[in-house]
mmCIF file of C-alpha atoms in Angstrom:
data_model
loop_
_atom_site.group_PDB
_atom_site.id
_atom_site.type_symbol
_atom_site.label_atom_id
_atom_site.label_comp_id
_atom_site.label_asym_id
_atom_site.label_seq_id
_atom_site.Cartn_x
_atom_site.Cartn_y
_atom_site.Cartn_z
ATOM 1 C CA UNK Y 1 -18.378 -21.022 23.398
ATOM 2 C CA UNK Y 2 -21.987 -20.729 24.276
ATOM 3 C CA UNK Y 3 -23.714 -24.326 23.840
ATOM 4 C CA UNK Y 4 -27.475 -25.209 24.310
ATOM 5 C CA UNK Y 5 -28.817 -28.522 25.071
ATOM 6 C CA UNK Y 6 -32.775 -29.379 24.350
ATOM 7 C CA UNK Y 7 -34.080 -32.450 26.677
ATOM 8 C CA UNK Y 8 -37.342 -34.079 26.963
ATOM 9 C CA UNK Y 9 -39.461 -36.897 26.242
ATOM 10 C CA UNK Y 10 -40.048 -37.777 22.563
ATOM 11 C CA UNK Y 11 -43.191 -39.089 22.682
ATOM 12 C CA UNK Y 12 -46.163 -37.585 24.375
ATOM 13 C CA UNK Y 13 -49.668 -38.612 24.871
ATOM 14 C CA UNK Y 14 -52.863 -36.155 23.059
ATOM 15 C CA UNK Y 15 -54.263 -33.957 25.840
ATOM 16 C CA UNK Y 16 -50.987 -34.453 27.537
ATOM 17 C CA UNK Y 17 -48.351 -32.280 28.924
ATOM 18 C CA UNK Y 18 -45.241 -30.973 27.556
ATOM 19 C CA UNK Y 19 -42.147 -30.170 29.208
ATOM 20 C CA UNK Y 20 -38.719 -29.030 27.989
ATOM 21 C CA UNK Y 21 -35.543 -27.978 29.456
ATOM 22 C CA UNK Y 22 -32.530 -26.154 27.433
ATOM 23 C CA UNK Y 23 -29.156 -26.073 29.328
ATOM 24 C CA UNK Y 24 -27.295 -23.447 28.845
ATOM 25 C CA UNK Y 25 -23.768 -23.309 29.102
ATOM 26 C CA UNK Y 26 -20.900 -20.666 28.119
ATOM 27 C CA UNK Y 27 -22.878 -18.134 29.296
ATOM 28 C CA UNK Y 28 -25.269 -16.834 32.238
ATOM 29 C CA UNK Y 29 -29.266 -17.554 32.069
ATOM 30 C CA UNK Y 30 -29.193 -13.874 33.457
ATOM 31 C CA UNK Y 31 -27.579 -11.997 30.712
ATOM 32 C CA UNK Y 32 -29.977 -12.513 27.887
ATOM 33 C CA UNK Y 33 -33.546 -13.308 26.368
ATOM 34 C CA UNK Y 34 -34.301 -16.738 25.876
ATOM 35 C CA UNK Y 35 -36.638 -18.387 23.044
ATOM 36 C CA UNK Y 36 -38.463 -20.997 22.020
ATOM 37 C CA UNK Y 37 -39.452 -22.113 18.352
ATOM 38 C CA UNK Y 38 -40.961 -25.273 16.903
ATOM 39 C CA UNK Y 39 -41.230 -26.564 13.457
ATOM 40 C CA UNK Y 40 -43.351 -29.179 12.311
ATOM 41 C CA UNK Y 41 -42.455 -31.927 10.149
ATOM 42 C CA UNK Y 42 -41.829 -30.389 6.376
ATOM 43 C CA UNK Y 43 -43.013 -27.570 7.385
ATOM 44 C CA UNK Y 44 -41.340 -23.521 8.528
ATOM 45 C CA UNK Y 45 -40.260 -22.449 11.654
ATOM 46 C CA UNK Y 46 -43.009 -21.370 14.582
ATOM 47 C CA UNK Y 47 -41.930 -18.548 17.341
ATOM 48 C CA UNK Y 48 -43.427 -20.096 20.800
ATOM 49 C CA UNK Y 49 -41.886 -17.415 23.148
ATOM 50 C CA UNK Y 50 -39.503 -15.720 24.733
ATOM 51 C CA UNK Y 51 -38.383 -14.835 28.241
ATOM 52 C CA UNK Y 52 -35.725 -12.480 29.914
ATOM 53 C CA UNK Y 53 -34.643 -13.027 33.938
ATOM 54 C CA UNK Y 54 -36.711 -10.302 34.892
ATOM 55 C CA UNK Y 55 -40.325 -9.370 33.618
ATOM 56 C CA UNK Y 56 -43.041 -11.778 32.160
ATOM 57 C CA UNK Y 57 -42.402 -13.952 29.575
ATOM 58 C CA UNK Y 58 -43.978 -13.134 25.648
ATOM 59 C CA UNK Y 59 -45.528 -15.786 24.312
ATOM 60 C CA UNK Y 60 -46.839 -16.182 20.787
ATOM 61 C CA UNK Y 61 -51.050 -15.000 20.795
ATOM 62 C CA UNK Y 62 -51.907 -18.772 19.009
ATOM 63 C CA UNK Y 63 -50.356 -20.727 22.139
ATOM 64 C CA UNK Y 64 -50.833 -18.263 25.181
ATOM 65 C CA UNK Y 65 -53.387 -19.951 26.719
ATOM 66 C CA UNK Y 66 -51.363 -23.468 26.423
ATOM 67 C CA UNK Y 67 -47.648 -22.400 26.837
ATOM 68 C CA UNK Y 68 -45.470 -21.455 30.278
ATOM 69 C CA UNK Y 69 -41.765 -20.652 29.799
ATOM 70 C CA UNK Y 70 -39.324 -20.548 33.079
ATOM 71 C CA UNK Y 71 -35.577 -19.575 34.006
ATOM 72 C CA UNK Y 72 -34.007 -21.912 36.971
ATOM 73 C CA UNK Y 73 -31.117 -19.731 37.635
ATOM 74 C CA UNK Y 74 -29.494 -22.094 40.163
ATOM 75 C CA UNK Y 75 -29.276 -24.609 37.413
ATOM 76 C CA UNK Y 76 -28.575 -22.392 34.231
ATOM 77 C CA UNK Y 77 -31.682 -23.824 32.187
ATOM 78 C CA UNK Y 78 -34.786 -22.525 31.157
ATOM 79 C CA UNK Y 79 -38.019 -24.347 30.115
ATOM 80 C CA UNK Y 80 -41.010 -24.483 27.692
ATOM 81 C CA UNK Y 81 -44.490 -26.599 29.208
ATOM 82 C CA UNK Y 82 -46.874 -27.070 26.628
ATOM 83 C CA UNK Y 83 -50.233 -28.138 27.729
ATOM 84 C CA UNK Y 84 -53.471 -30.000 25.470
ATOM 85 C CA UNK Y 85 -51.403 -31.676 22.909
ATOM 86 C CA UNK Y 86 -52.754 -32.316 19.741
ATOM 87 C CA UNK Y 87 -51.019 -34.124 16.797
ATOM 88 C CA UNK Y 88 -50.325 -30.439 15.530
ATOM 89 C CA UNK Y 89 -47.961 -29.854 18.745
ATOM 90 C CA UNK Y 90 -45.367 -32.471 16.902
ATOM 91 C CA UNK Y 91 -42.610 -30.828 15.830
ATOM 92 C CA UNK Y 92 -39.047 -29.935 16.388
ATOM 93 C CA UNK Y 93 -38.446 -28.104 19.249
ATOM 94 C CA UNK Y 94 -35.568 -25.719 19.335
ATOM 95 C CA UNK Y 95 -34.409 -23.125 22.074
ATOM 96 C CA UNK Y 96 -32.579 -19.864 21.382
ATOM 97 C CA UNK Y 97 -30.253 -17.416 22.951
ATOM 98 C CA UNK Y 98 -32.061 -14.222 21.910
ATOM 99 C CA UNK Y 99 -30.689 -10.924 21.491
ATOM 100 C CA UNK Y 100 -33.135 -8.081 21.762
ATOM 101 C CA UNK Y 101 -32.470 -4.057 22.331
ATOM 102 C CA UNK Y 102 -33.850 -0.981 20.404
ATOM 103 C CA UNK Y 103 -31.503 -1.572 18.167
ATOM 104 C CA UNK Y 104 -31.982 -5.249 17.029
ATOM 105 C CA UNK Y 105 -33.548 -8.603 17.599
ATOM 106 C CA UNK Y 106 -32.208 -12.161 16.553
ATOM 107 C CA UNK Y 107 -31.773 -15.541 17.652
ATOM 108 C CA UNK Y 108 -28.008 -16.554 17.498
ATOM 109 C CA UNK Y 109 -27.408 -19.356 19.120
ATOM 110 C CA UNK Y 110 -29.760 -22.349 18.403
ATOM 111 C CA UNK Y 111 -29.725 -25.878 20.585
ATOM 112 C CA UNK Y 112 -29.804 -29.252 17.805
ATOM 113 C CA UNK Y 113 -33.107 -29.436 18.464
ATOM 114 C CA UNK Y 114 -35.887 -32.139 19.900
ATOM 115 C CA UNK Y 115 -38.076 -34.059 18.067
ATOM 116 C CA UNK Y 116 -41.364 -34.523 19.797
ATOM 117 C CA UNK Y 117 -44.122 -36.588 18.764
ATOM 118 C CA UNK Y 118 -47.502 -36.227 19.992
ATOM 119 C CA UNK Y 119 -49.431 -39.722 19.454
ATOM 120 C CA UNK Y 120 -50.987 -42.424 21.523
ATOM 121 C CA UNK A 1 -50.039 -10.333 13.408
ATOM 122 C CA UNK A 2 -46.848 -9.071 10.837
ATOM 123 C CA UNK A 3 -47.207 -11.629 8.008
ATOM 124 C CA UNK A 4 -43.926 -12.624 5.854
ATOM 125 C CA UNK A 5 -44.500 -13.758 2.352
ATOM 126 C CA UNK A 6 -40.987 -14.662 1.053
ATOM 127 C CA UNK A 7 -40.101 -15.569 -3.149
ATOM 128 C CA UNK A 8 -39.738 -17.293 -4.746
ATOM 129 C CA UNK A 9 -40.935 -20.619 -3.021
ATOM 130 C CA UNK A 10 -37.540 -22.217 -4.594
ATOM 131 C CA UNK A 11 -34.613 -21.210 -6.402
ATOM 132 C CA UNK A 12 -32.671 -22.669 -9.352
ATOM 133 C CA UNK A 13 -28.973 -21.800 -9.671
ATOM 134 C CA UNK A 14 -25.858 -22.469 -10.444
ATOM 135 C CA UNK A 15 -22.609 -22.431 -8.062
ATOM 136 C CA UNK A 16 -21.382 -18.865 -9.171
ATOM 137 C CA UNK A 17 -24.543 -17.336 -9.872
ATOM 138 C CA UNK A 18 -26.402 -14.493 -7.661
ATOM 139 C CA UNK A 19 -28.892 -15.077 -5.712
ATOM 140 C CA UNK A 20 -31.836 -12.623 -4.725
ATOM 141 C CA UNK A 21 -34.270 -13.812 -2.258
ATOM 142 C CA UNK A 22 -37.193 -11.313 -1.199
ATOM 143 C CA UNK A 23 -39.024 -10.578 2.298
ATOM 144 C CA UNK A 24 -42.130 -9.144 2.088
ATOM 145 C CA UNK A 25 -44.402 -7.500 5.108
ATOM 146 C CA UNK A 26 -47.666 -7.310 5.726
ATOM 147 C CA UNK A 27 -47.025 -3.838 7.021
ATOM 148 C CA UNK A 28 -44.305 -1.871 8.092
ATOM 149 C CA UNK A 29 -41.288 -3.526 9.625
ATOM 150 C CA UNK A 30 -38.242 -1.364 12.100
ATOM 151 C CA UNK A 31 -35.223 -1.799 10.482
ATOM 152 C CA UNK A 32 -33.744 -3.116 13.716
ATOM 153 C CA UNK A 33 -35.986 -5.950 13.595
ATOM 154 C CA UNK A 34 -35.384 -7.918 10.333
ATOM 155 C CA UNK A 35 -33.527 -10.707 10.429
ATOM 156 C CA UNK A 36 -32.453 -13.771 7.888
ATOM 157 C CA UNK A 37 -31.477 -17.765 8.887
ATOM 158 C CA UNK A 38 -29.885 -20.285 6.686
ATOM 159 C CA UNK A 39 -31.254 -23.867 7.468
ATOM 160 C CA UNK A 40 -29.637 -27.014 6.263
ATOM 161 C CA UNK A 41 -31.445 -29.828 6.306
ATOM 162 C CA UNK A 42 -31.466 -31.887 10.382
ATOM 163 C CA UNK A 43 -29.830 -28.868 11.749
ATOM 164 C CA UNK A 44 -30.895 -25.954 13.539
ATOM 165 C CA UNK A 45 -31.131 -22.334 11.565
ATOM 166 C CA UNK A 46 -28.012 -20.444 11.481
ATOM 167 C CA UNK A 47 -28.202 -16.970 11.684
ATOM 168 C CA UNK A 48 -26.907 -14.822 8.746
ATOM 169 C CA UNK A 49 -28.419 -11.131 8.950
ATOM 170 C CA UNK A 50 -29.865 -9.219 11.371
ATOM 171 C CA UNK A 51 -31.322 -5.493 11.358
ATOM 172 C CA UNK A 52 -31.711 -5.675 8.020
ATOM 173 C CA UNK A 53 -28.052 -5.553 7.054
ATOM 174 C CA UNK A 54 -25.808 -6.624 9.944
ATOM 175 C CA UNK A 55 -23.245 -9.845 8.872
ATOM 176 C CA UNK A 56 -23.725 -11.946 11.879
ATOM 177 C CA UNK A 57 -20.336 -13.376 13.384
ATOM 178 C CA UNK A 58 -18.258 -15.638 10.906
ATOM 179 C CA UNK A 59 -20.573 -15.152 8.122
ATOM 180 C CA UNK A 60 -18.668 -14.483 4.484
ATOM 181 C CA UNK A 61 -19.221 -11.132 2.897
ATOM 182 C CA UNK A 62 -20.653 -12.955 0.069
ATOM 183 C CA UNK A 63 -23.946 -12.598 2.253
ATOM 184 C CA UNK A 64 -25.476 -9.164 2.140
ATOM 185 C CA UNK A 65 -28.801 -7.822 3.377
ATOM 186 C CA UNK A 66 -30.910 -5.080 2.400
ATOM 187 C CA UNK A 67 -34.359 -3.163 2.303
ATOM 188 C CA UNK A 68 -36.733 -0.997 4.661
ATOM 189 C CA UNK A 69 -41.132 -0.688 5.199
ATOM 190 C CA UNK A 70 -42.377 -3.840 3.639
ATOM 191 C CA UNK A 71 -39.812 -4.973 1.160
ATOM 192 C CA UNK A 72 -36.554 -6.752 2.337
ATOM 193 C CA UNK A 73 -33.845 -8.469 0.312
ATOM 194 C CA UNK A 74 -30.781 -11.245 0.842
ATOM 195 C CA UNK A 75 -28.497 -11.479 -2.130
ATOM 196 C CA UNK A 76 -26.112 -14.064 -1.723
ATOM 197 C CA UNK A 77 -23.141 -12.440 -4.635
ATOM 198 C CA UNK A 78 -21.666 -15.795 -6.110
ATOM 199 C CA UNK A 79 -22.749 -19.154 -4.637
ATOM 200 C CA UNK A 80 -21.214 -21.364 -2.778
ATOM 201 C CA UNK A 81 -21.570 -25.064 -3.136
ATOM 202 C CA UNK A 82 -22.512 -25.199 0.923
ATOM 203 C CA UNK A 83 -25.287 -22.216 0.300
ATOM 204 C CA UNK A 84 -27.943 -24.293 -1.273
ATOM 205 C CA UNK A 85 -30.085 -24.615 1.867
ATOM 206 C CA UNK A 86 -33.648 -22.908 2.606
ATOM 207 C CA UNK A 87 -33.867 -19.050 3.666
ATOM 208 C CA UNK A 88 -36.144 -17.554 6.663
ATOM 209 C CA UNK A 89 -36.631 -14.266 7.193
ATOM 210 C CA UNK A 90 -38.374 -13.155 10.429
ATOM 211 C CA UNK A 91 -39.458 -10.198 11.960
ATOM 212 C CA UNK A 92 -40.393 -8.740 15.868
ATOM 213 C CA UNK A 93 -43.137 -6.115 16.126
ATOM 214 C CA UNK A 94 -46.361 -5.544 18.360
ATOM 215 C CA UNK A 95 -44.293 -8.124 21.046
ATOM 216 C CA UNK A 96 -44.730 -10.849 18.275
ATOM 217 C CA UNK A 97 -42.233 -12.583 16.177
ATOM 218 C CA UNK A 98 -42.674 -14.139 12.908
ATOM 219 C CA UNK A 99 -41.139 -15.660 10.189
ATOM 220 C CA UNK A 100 -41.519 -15.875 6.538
ATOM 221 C CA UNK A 101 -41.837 -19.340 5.253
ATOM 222 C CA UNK A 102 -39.088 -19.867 3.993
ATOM 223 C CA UNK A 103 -37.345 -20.076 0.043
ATOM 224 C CA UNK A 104 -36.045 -23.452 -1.126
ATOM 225 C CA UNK A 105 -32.208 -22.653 -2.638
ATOM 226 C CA UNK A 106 -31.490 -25.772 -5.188
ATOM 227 C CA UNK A 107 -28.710 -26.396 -7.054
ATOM 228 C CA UNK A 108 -29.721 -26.194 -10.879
#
């Protein structure tokens, strides 16, 4: 059964950096796309990017400039850094196993998902 | 960008009743490339659909998935008491994903 596991701080300063891992077990950080989303308080869900083992990650146009997305295959995680918080940056963070061919694209495997809170 | 503009905003029904959510694109989406989440509320979106019409493992038949270009639909046949939960649809084109945002399924 393919489980993954959000981690990082829950409270972050404005202008600050942020940095999440998602632990992947069940299954190999090398056999798939992986993807970030976010979704703020009350509000719909935000694509951040996605990245495969070999290639450059994708990131979403509104956050390339601020957003860096790794693999650490020797540990089986991946991770999202954020950079210039703002107050608009809280949200819930999830991470995504991500499957993407010709033939289709969808997220089907979703960590619980990390609150972050961007405040002083 | 592909904008999604999903209706209604929320829906009104009964256990029993049919539901018929709609997905609509700014411009035209590949059929491989539509997808539709269920999201309950603290948990993570579960996915039900993807390319346009695929069940997704372990979800009920109940659940079906339909449409092509711009226009894309989820009909949920007879509801469930567990199905009242909000409904994304999203979408991958031009190396950018987006999603709709979202209709509100409320029991009546």
């Amino acid at each position: 059964q393919v489980q993954l596991q959000e981690s990082g701080p829950g409270l972050v300063k404005p202008s600050g950096t942020l940095s999440l891992t998602c632990a992947v077990s069940g299954d190999s950080i090398n056999s798939n796309w992986w993807s970030w989303v976010r979704q703020p308080p009350g509000k719909g869900l935000e694509w951040i990017g996605e990245i495969y083992h070999s290639g450059s990650p994708n990131y979403n146009p509104s956050l390339k400039s601020r957003v860096t997305m790794s693999l650490d295959q020797s540990e089986n995680h991946f991770s999202l850094n954020l950079t210039s918080l703002t107050a608009a940056d809280t949200a819930v963070y999830y991470c995504a196993r991500l499957n993407f061919n010709y033939y289709y694209y969808y997220m089907d495997v979703w960590g619980k998902g990390t609150t972050v809170t961007v405040s002083s | 960008e592909i904008v999604l503009t999903q209706s209604p905003g929320t829906l009104s029904l009964s256990p029993g009743e049919r539901a018929t959510l709609s997905c609509r694109a700014s411009q035209s989406v590949s059929s491989s490339y539509l997808a539709w989440y269920q999201q309950k509320p603290g948990q993570a979106p579960r996915l039900l659909i993807y390319s346009v019409s695929s069940r997704a493992t372990g979800i009920p038949d109940r659940f079906s998935g339909s449409g092509s270009g711009t226009d894309f639909t989820l009909t949920i046949s007879r509801l469930e008491p567990e199905d009242f939960a909000v409904y994304y649809c999203q979408q991958y084109g031009n190396l950018q994903v987006t999603f709709g945002q979202g209709t509100r399924l409320e029991i009546k």
